Coordinates of C-alpha atoms (C1' of nucleotides) in Angstrom, one line a residue:
Chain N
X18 CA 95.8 79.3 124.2
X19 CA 94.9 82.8 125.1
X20 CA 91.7 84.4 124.5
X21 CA 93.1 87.1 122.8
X22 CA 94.6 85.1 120.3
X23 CA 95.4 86.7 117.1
X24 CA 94.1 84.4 114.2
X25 CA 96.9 85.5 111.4
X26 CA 94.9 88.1 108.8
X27 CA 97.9 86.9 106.8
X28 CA 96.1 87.2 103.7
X29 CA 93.0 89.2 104.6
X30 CA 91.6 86.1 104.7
X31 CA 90.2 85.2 108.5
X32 CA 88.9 81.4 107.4
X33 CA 92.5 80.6 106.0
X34 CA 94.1 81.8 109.3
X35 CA 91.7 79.8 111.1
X36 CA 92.4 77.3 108.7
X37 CA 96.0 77.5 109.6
X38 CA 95.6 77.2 113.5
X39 CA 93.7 74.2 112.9
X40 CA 95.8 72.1 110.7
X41 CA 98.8 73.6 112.9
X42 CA 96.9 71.4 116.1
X43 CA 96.3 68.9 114.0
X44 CA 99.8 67.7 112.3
X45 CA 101.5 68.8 115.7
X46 CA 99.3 66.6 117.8
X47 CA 97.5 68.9 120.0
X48 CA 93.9 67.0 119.1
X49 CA 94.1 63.9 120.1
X50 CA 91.0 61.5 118.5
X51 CA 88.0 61.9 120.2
X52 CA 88.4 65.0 121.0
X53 CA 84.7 67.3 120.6
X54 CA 85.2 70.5 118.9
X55 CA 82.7 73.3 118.7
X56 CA 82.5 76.5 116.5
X57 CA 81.6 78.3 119.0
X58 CA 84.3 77.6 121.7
X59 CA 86.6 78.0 118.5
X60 CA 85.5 81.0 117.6
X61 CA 85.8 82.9 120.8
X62 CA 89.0 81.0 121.7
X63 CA 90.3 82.5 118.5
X64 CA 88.9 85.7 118.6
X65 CA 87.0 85.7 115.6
X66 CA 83.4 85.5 114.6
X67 CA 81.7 81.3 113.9
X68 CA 82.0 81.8 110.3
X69 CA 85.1 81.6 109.1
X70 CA 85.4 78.7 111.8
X71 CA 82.6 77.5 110.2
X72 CA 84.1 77.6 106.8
X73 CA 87.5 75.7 108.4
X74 CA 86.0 73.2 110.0
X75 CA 83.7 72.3 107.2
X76 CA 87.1 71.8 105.3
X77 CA 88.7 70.0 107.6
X78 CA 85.8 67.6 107.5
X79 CA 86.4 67.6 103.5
X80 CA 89.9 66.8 104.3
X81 CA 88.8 64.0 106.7
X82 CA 90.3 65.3 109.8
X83 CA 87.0 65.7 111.4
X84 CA 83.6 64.3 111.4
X85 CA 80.4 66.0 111.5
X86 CA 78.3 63.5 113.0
X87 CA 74.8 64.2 113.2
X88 CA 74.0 67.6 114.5
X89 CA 75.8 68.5 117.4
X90 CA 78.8 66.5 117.4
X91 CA 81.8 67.6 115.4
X92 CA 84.6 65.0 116.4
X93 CA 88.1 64.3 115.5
X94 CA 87.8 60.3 114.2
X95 CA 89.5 57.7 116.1
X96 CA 92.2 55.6 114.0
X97 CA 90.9 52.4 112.4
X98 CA 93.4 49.7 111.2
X99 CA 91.7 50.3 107.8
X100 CA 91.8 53.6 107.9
X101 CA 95.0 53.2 109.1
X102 CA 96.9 51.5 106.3
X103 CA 95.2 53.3 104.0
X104 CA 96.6 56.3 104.7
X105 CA 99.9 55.0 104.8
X106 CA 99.8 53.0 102.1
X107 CA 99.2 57.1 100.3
X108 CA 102.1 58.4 102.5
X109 CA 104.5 55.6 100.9
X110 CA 103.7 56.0 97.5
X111 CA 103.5 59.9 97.7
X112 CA 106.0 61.5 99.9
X113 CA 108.8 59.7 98.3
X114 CA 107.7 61.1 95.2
X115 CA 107.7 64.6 96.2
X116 CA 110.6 64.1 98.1
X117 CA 112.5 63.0 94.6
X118 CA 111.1 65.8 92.6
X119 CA 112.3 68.8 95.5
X120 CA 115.6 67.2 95.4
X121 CA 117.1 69.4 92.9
X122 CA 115.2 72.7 94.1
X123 CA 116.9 72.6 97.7
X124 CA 119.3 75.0 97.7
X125 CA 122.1 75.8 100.2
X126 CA 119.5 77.7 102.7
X127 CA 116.9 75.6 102.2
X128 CA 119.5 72.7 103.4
X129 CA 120.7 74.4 106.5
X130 CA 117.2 75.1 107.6
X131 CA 117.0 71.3 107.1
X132 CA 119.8 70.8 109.4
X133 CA 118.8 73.2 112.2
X134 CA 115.6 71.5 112.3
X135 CA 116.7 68.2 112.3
X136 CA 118.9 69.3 115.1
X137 CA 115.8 70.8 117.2
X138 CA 114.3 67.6 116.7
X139 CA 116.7 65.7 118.2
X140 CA 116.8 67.6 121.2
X141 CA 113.0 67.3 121.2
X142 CA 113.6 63.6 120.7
X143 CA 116.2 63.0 123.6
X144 CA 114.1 65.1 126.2
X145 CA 110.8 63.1 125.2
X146 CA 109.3 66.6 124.4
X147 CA 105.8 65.3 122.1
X148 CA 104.6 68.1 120.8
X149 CA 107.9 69.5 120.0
X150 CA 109.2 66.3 118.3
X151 CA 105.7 66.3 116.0
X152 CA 105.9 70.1 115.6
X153 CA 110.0 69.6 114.1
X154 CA 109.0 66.6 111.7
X155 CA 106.0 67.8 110.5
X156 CA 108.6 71.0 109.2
X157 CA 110.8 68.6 108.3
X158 CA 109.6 66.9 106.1
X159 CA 107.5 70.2 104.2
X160 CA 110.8 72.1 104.1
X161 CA 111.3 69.4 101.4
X162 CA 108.3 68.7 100.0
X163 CA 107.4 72.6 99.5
X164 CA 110.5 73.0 97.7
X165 CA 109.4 71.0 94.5
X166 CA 107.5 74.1 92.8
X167 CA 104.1 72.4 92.1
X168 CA 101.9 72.2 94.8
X169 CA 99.9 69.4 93.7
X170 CA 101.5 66.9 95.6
X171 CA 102.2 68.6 98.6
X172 CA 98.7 69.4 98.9
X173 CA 97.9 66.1 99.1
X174 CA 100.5 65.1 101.6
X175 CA 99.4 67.8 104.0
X176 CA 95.7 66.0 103.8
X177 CA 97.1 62.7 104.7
X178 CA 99.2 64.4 107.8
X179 CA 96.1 66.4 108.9
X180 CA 94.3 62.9 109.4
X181 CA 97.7 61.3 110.9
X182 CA 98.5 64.0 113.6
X183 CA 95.7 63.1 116.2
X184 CA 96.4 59.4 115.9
X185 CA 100.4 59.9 116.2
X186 CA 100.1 61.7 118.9
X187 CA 98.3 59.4 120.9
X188 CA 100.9 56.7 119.8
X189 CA 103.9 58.6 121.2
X190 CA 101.8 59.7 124.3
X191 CA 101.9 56.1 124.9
X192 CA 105.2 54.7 123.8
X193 CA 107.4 57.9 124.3
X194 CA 109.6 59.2 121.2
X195 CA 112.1 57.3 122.7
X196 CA 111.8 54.4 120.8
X197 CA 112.1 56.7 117.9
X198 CA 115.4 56.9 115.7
X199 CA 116.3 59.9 113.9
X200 CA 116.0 58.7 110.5
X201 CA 116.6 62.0 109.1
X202 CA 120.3 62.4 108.7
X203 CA 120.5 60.1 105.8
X204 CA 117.6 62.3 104.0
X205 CA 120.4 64.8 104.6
X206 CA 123.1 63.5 102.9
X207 CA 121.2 62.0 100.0
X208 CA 120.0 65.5 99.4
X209 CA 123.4 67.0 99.6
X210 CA 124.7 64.6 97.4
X211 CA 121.6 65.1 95.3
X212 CA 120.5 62.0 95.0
X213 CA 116.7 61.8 94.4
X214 CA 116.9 57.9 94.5
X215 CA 118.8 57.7 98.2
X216 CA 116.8 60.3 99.4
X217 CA 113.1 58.5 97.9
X218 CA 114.7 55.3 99.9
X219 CA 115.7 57.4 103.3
X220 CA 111.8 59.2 103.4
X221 CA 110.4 55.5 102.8
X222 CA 112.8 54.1 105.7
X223 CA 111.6 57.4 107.9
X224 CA 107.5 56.8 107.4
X225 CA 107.9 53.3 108.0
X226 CA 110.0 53.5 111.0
X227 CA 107.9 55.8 112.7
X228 CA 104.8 53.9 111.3
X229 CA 106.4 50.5 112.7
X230 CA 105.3 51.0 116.2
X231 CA 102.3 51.9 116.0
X232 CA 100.9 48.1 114.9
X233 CA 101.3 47.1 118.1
X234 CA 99.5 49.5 119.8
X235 CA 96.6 48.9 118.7
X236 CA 93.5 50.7 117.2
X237 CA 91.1 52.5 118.8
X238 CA 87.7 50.3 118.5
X239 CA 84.8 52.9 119.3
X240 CA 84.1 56.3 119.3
Chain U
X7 CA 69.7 75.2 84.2
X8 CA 66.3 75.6 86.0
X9 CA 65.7 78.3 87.9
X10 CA 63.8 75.8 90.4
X11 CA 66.4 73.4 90.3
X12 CA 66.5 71.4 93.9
X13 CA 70.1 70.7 94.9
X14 CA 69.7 67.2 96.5
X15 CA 68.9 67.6 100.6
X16 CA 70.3 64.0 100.5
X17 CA 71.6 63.4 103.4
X18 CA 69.8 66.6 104.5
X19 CA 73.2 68.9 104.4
X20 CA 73.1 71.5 101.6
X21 CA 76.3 72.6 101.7
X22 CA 77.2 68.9 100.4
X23 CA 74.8 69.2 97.7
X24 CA 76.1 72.1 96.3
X25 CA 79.7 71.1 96.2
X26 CA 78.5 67.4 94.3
X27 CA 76.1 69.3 91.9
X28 CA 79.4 71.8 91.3
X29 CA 82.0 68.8 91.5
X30 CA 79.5 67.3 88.8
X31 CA 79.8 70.0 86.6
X32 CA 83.9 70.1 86.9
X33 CA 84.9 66.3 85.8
X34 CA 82.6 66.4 83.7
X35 CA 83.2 69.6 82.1
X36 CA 80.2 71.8 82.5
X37 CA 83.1 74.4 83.4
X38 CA 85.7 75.8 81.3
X39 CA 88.9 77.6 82.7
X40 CA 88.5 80.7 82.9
X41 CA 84.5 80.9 84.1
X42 CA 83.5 83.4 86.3
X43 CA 81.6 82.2 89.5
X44 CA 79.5 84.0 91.5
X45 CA 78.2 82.9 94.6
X46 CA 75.2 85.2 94.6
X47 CA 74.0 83.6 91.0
X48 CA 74.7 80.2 91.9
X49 CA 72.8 80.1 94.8
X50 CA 69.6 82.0 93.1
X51 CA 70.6 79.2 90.1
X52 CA 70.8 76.5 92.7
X53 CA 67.6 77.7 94.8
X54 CA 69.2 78.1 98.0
X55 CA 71.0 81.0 100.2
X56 CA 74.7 81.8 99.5
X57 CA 75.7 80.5 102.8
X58 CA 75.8 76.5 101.2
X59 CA 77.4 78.0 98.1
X60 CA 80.1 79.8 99.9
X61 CA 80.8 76.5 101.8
X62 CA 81.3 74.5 99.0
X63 CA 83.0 77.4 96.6
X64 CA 85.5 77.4 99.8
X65 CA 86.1 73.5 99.4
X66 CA 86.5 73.8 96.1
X67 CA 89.2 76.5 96.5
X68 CA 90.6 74.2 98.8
X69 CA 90.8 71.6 96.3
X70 CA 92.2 73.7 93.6
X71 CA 89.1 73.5 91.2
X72 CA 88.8 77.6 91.4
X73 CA 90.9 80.5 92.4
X74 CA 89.7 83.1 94.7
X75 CA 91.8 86.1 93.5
X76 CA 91.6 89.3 95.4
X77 CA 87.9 90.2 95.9
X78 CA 84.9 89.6 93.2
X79 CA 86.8 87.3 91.2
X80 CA 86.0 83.4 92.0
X81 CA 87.7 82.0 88.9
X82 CA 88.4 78.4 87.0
X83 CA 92.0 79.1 86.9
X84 CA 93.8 77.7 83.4
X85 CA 95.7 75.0 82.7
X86 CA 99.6 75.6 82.4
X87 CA 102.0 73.3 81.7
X88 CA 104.0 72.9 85.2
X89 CA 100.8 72.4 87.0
X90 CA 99.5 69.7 84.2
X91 CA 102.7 67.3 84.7
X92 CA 102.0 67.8 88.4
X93 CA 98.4 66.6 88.5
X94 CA 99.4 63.9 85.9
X95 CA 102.3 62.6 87.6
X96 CA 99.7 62.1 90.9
X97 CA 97.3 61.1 89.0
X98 CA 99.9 58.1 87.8
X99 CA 100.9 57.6 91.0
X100 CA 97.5 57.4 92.8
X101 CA 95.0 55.9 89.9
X102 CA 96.7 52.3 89.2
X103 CA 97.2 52.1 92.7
X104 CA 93.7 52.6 93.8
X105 CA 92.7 50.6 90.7
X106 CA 94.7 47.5 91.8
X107 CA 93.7 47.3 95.4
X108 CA 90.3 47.5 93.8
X109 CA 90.2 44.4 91.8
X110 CA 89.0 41.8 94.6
X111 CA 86.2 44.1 96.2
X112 CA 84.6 44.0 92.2
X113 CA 81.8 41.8 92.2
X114 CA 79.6 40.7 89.1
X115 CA 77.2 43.3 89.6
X116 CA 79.9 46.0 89.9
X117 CA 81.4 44.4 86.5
X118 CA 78.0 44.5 84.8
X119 CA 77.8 48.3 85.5
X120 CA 81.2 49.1 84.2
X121 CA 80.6 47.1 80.9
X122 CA 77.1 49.6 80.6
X123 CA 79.0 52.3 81.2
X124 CA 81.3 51.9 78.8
X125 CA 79.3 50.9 76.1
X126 CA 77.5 54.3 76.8
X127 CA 80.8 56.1 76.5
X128 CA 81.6 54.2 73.5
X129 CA 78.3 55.9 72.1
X130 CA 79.4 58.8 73.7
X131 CA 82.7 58.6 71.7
X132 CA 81.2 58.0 68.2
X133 CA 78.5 60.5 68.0
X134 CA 81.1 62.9 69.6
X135 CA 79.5 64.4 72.8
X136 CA 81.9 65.7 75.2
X137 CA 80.2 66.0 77.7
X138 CA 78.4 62.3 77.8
X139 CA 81.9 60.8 77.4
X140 CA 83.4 63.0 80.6
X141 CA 80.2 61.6 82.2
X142 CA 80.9 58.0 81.5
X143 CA 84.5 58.4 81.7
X144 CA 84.1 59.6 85.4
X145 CA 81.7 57.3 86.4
X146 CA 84.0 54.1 85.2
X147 CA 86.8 55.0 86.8
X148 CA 85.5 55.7 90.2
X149 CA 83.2 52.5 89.7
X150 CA 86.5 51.1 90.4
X151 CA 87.8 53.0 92.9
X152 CA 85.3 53.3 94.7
X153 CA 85.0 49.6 95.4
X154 CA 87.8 49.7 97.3
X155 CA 86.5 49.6 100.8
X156 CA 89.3 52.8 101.8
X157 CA 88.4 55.9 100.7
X158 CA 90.9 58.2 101.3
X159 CA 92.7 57.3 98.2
X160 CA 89.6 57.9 96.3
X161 CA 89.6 61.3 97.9
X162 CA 92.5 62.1 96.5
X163 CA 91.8 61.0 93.1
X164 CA 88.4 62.8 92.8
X165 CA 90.7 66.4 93.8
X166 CA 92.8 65.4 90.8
X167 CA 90.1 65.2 88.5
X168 CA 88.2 68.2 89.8
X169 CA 91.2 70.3 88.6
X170 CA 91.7 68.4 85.2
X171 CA 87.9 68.6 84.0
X172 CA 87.5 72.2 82.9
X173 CA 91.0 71.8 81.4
X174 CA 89.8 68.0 79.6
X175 CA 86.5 69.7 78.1
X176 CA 88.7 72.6 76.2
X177 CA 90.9 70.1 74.6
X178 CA 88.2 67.5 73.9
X179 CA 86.3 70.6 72.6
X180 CA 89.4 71.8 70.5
X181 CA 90.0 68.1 69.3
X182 CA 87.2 66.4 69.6
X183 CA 87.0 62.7 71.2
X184 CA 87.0 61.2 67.4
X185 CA 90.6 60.6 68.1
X186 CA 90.3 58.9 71.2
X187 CA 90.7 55.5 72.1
X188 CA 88.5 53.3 74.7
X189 CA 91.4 51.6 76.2
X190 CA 88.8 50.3 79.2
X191 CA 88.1 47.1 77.5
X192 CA 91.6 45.8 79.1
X193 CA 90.9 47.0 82.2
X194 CA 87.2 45.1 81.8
X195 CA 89.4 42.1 81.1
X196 CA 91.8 42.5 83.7
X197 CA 89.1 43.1 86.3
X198 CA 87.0 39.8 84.8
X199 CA 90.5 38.4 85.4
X200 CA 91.4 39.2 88.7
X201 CA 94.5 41.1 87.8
X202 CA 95.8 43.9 89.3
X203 CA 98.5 43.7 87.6
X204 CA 97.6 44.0 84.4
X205 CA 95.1 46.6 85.8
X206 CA 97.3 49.0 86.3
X207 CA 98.6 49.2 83.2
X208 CA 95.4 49.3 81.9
X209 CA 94.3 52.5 84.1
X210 CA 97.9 53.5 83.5
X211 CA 97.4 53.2 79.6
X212 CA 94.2 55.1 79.8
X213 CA 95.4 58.1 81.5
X214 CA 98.5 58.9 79.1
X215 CA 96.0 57.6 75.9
X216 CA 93.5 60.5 76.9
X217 CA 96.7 63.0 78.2
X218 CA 98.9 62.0 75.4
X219 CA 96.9 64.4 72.7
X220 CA 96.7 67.3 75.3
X221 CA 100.3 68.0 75.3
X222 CA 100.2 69.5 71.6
X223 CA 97.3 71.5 72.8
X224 CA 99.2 74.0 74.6
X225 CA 98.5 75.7 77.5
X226 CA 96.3 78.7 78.1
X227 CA 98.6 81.6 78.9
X228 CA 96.5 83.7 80.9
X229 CA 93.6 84.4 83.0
Chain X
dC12 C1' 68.2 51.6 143.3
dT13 C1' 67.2 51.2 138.6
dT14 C1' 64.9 52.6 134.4
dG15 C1' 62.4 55.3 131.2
dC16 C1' 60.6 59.7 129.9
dT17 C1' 60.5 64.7 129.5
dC18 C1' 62.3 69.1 129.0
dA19 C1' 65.8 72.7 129.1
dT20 C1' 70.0 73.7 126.8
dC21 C1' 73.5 73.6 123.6
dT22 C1' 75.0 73.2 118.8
dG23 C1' 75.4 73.3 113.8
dA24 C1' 73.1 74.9 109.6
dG25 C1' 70.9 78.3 106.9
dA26 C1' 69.2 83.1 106.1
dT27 C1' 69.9 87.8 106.3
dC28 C1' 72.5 92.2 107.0
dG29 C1' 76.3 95.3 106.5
dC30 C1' 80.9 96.5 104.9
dA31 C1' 85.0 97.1 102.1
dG32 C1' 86.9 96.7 97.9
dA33 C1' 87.0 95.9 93.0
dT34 C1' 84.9 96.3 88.5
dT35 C1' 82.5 98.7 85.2
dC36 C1' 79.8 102.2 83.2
dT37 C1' 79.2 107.0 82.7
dT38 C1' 80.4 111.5 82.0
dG39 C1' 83.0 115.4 81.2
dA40 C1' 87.2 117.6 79.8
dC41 C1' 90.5 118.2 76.2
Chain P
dG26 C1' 86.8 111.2 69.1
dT27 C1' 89.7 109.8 73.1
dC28 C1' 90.7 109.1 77.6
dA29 C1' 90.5 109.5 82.4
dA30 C1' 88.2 110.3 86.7
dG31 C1' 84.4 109.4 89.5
dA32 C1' 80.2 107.3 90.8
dA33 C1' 77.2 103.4 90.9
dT34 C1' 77.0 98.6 91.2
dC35 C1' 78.3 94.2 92.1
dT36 C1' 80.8 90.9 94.9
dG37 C1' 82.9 88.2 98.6
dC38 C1' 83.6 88.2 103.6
dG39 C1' 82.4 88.6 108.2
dA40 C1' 78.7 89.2 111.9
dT41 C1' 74.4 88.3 113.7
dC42 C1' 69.9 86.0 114.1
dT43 C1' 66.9 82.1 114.0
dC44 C1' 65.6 77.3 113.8
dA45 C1' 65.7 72.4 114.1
dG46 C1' 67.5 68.7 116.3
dA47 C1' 70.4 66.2 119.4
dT48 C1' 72.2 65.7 123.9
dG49 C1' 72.1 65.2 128.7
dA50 C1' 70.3 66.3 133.1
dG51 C1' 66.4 65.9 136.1
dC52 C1' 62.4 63.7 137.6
dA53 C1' 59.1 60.2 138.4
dA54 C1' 57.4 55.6 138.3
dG55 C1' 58.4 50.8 139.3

DNA sequence: CTTGCTCATCTGAGATCGCAGATTCTTGAC
DNA sequence: GTCAAGAATCTGCGATCTCAGATGAGCAAG
C-alpha cells in the first residue's frame, strides 16, 4: 500500500519477495480479474527496481495467474467455465491428497494454530470481512498442506490457488461470505483423531462447498 | 551444440524459447543431476543476452528442475528418495486423470501420430538410445494430454516431468532401456476404444513399469 | 456528430553495466 | 611436500538504458 513498502529481502533474494507480495494479492483476493498490472507501477510501489518484478511477473504468467497479452498489456485472466472446472477438477483430486499425507505430520502446535485460524476465520466470516475471510483460508488450508514434508504437491496446490484467488474474490464480492459455512471444524477433528480418510472427505466437502456457489454466478465472457 | 544455434523467436518472446529449448533438454534428458548451469554460457550457447536466460533459469527454479544455491551455483539438484515418491505419487494422481478426460478430444489424426511415435520409440528401445526413447516417450504422453482442450492439468504434468528427466536419463543410463517394456500399445487400444477407463490404467501401468526399476537404483546422496 | 487516421506516450523486452560474493588457482611459509 | 591464506576470476542479481510496438488521445474530414 505504501510507497515505502519494504519487499521482504527474506532470502537476499528481491524477485522471491516480490514473488511473495504478488501471490500474497493473489490467493487473498486483492486482484480481481481484469485488473492491468505494470512493472513499472510495481516496481516503484514496491520499492524495488523493474527487474525482479520483471522476473515475478514473468512467473506468475508461467503459473497462469497472469497474461502477457501482446505488448503492453499484462492482465490478470477473467474466469472461464472451462477454465473453471479445470482447475477444480485439480483442486479435488489434489488437496485431498496432500491433505491425507500431512495428516500424521501435524503435531500439537501445528493443530492449535489450526484452531486459532479457523477461529479468525469465523469472525471474518460472520462480519462479511472478504479479504480477511480469503486471507484465513488460504492459511488454512497450507498450515496443512505444508505439513506433509515433500513439497511437490503443495507446490502445485499453491499454482491452482494463485489462478483461483482473483476469481473467488469477485464471487464473494458478489454473494457475501455469508452464504458460506465453516466447513473446517470437521477437518479438525478428523485430524485430531488422525484420520487421513475423514479428513480427505471434510477438505473434498470444504472445496466443493465453497466452489458450489459460484456456478451460479456466472462466468465472466470477455476480457 | 552450435555456437550459432537460433533459439526459436516463435512467438517472438525469447524468454519462452529458452525455457522450451531447456525444458527440451530436461524430459528428455540432455541434463543429468548434478550439471552445473551458467547463465553467462548458456546464453553465448544459445546466441542471445543473459536477460532471456535468467528468465527462463528463474522459471525453471520455480518449477523445481534446478536449485539456485547461494550465489554461482545454478544446479540440477539429485534425486532422493522422499522427493521421488512425491513426484510419483502426483504424477499418479494427475497423469491417468488427464489421460482419461483426454480420450474423446483424440481424433484419427491424433491416433495416427501416437502409433508413429511409438513405433519410433520402439526403435528407440531396441537399438537402446536413451535419449530417442525420452524423446518419444515425452512426446506420446503429452500427445494425449494435450488434447484435452484444459490445460492447466497439462501444466502440471509437464513440471513433474521436468524434475524427473535428469533423474530418468541416469537410471536409463545405469540400466539401460533393454529392460523396459512399451506398455503404450494398451493405451493405443484403449484410446482406439474410447475408454478412459481402461486408459488410465494403461498410463497408470506405464508410469510404475518405467519407475518400478528405478527403485533398486538408489538415490544419489549428495550434490 | 460521427468516423477514421495520425502521432505522442506508455509499456514490456532485451542489452549492457556494476556490484557483491563465492569459487578456485596461486603462492609462500613451514 | 603440504597446507593455508590471499588474490584473481567467475557468477548471479539488481539497476539502468534503449527500442519496438501497442494504446489511446487528438484532430480533421465527411
Amino acid at each position: 500500500m505504501t510507497s515505502t513498502a519494504l519487499i521482504t529481502p527474506a532470502d537476499g533474494l528481491l524477485r522471491a519477495g516480490v514473488h511473495d507480495e504478488l501471490r500474497r494479492r493473489f490467493v487473498t483476493g486483492k486482484v480481481m480479474p481484469g485488473t492491468l498490472l505494470s512493472t513499472r507501477s510495481l516496481a516503484q510501489e514496491l520499492g524495488v527496481s523493474q527487474m525482479p518484478v520483471r522476473e515475478a511477473v514473468s512467473r506468475l504468467a508461467a503459473e497462469g495467474a497472469v497474461e502477457i497479452r501482446s505488448k503492453r498489456r499484462i492482465v490478470v485472466p477473467a474466469m472461464t467455465e472451462g477454465r473453471f472446472r479445470d482447475l477444480l477438477r485439480c483442486r479435488e483430486l489434489l488437496e485431498p491428497e496432500a491433505a491425507a499425507a500431512a495428516v500424521k505430520h501435524i503435531d500439537a502446535a501445528r493443530l492449535k494454530r489450526l484452531r486459532v485460524v479457523d477461529d479468525a476465520l469465523g469472525v471474518a466470516l460472520k462480519s462479511g470481512d472478504v479479504e480477511a475471510y480469503m486471507e484465513r483460508n488460504f492459511e488454512f488450508h497450507f498450515l496443512i498442506y505444508r505439513a506433509q514434508p515433500r513439497p511437490t504437491m503443495t507446490q502445485l496446490i499453491e499454482t491452482l490457488w494463485l489462478q483461483f484467488g482473483p476469481y473467488m474474490r469477485v464471487v464473494y464480492g458478489r454473494f457475501g461470505t455469508s452464504g458460506l459455512v465453516d466447513q473446517h471444524q470437521l477437518a479438525i477433528k478428523a485430524i485430531s483423531d488422525g484420520s487421513a480418510t475423514r479428513l480427505k472427505r471434510a477438505i473434498l466437502a470444504d472445496i466443493r462447498d465453497g466452489m458450489g456457489l459460484i456456478g451460479k454466478s456466472g462466468f465472466a465472457p470477455g476480457a
